[in-house]
Tab-separated table of C-alpha atoms in Angstrom:
chain	number	residue	atom	x	y	z
A	133	MET	CA	28.193	-6.681	3.317
A	134	ASN	CA	30.106	-4.902	0.588
A	135	GLN	CA	27.525	-2.220	-0.058
A	136	ARG	CA	25.936	-0.016	2.550
A	137	ILE	CA	22.194	0.152	2.857
A	138	ASN	CA	20.914	3.623	2.041
A	139	LEU	CA	17.338	3.554	3.229
A	140	LYS	CA	15.134	5.854	5.239
A	141	ALA	CA	12.156	4.203	6.868
A	142	GLU	CA	10.514	4.709	10.230
A	143	HIS	CA	8.831	1.297	10.489
A	144	VAL	CA	10.611	-1.808	9.231
A	145	LEU	CA	9.572	-5.463	9.438
A	146	VAL	CA	12.113	-8.271	9.247
A	147	CYS	CA	10.855	-11.834	8.779
A	148	LEU	CA	13.345	-14.069	10.503
A	149	ARG	CA	14.531	-17.368	9.124
A	150	TYR	CA	12.788	-20.320	10.685
A	151	GLY	CA	15.590	-22.598	11.845
A	152	ILE	CA	18.000	-21.628	14.600
A	153	GLY	CA	21.013	-22.507	12.433
A	154	ASP	CA	19.683	-20.365	9.589
A	155	LEU	CA	18.931	-17.521	11.971
A	156	THR	CA	22.416	-17.747	13.490
A	157	MET	CA	23.913	-17.384	10.014
A	158	GLU	CA	21.576	-14.419	9.418
A	159	LEU	CA	22.839	-12.506	12.480
A	160	PRO	CA	25.519	-10.517	10.583
A	161	VAL	CA	22.835	-9.266	8.182
A	162	LEU	CA	20.609	-8.281	11.109
A	163	GLU	CA	23.552	-6.458	12.703
A	164	GLU	CA	24.176	-4.577	9.460
A	165	LEU	CA	20.486	-3.663	9.185
A	166	ARG	CA	20.436	-2.380	12.754
A	167	THR	CA	23.530	-0.262	12.057
A	168	ALA	CA	22.174	1.082	8.778
A	169	LEU	CA	18.695	1.727	10.163
A	170	ARG	CA	19.574	3.237	13.555
A	171	ALA	CA	16.688	5.696	13.438
A	172	SER	CA	14.140	3.073	12.325
A	173	HIS	CA	11.833	1.071	14.534
A	174	ILE	CA	12.572	-2.543	13.579
A	175	THR	CA	10.047	-5.284	14.274
A	176	ALA	CA	11.357	-8.833	13.936
A	177	LEU	CA	8.823	-11.558	13.311
A	178	GLY	CA	9.652	-15.248	13.676
A	179	ALA	CA	9.199	-18.585	15.350
A	180	GLU	CA	9.446	-18.771	19.144
A	181	PRO	CA	13.033	-20.174	19.133
A	182	ALA	CA	14.203	-17.336	16.881
A	183	ILE	CA	12.533	-14.751	19.074
A	184	GLN	CA	14.131	-16.259	22.170
A	185	LEU	CA	17.551	-16.152	20.509
A	186	LEU	CA	17.190	-12.425	19.817
A	187	GLU	CA	15.680	-11.412	23.174
A	188	GLN	CA	19.045	-10.497	24.663
A	189	THR	CA	20.150	-8.436	21.652
A	190	SER	CA	19.407	-4.948	20.404
A	191	LEU	CA	18.932	-6.077	16.797
A	192	ALA	CA	15.197	-5.337	16.872
A	193	ASP	CA	13.029	-2.939	18.823
A	194	ARG	CA	10.150	-5.391	18.996
A	195	LEU	CA	10.036	-9.175	18.704
A	196	LEU	CA	6.838	-10.964	17.690
A	197	ALA	CA	6.151	-14.667	17.261
A	198	TYR	CA	4.172	-16.238	14.415
A	199	SER	CA	2.186	-18.080	17.052
A	200	ARG	CA	0.248	-14.853	17.772
A	201	TRP	CA	-1.911	-15.843	14.760
A	202	GLY	CA	-1.923	-19.558	15.533
A	203	ILE	CA	0.829	-20.331	13.023
A	204	ASN	CA	2.490	-23.506	14.265
A	205	ASP	CA	5.114	-24.316	11.643
A	206	TRP	CA	6.876	-22.870	8.642
A	207	TYR	CA	4.571	-24.699	6.189
A	208	ASP	CA	1.361	-23.327	7.708
A	209	PHE	CA	-1.027	-22.185	4.979
A	210	GLY	CA	-3.481	-21.032	7.637
A	211	ASN	CA	-7.108	-20.193	7.034
A	212	GLU	CA	-9.167	-17.125	6.170
A	213	ALA	CA	-9.434	-16.031	9.818
A	214	MET	CA	-5.638	-16.047	10.172
A	215	ALA	CA	-5.209	-14.169	6.905
A	216	ARG	CA	-7.787	-11.566	7.984
A	217	ASP	CA	-6.054	-11.044	11.344
A	218	ILE	CA	-2.680	-10.651	9.617
A	219	ARG	CA	-4.168	-8.171	7.106
A	220	GLN	CA	-5.646	-6.079	9.919
A	221	TRP	CA	-2.338	-6.122	11.779
A	222	LEU	CA	-0.441	-5.005	8.665
A	223	CYS	CA	-2.915	-2.156	8.115
A	224	ARG	CA	-2.392	-0.960	11.693
A	225	GLU	CA	1.404	-1.279	11.581
A	226	ARG	CA	1.999	0.366	8.184
A	227	PHE	CA	5.496	-0.999	7.629
A	228	GLU	CA	7.383	1.049	5.069
A	229	VAL	CA	9.776	-1.779	4.229
A	230	VAL	CA	9.559	-5.540	4.736
A	231	PHE	CA	12.737	-7.612	4.570
A	232	ASP	CA	12.726	-11.316	3.749
A	233	ALA	CA	9.001	-12.009	3.400
A	234	ALA	CA	9.999	-15.153	1.461
A	235	HIS	CA	11.050	-16.718	4.766
A	236	ALA	CA	7.654	-16.273	6.424
A	237	PRO	CA	5.096	-19.109	6.607
A	238	PRO	CA	2.857	-19.172	3.482
A	239	VAL	CA	-0.221	-17.607	5.134
A	240	LEU	CA	1.870	-14.644	6.317
A	241	MET	CA	3.978	-14.417	3.157
A	242	ALA	CA	0.873	-14.119	0.968
A	243	GLU	CA	-0.485	-11.235	3.042
A	244	LEU	CA	2.881	-9.445	3.096
A	245	TYR	CA	3.167	-9.564	-0.689
A	246	ARG	CA	-0.474	-8.561	-1.096
A	247	ASN	CA	-0.502	-5.699	1.414
A	248	CYS	CA	2.999	-4.217	1.517
A	249	ASP	CA	4.489	-2.240	-1.356
A	250	ASN	CA	8.149	-2.371	-0.375
A	251	VAL	CA	9.138	-5.997	0.090
A	252	LEU	CA	12.837	-6.807	-0.316
A	253	ASP	CA	13.794	-10.473	-0.149
A	254	PHE	CA	17.243	-11.915	0.219
A	255	HIS	CA	16.071	-15.364	-0.865
A	256	HIS	CA	17.426	-16.276	-4.317
A	257	ALA	CA	14.035	-17.359	-5.696
A	258	ALA	CA	11.953	-14.458	-4.368
A	259	GLU	CA	10.442	-11.654	-6.400
A	260	ASN	CA	12.080	-8.376	-5.405
A	261	ARG	CA	9.509	-5.676	-6.126
A	262	ILE	CA	11.796	-2.884	-4.934
A	263	LEU	CA	14.587	-3.946	-7.283
A	264	LEU	CA	12.198	-4.459	-10.192
A	265	ARG	CA	10.949	-0.880	-9.740
A	266	GLY	CA	14.537	0.374	-9.860
């Protein structure tokens, strides 16, 4: 990365890319985030294979799988019960910054955008609320 991240946040959520190849290419970004956010507690959220790939690293303080809400694939639009459980979880966690919500399954992505103020996406088509606010 050419620019350093200048961010202070205690609780950070990173939505991991779904495919192993995509996640492997994302590793340098995760390393940079970990370096820039040394004092932050980083939670990484992803599919089981992504979580397994990161288990032996120190890139995140906590690894959680989408399957905890019954999400089975990246195209899962879920149901109201899933959305409610995700909303309750987000309220408890109080993430100050969410990175890459655009790579979460639709049921999770919708709740992240609806319930988190500071969402920063690296996906080219995503709405970057932080950047739009300046």
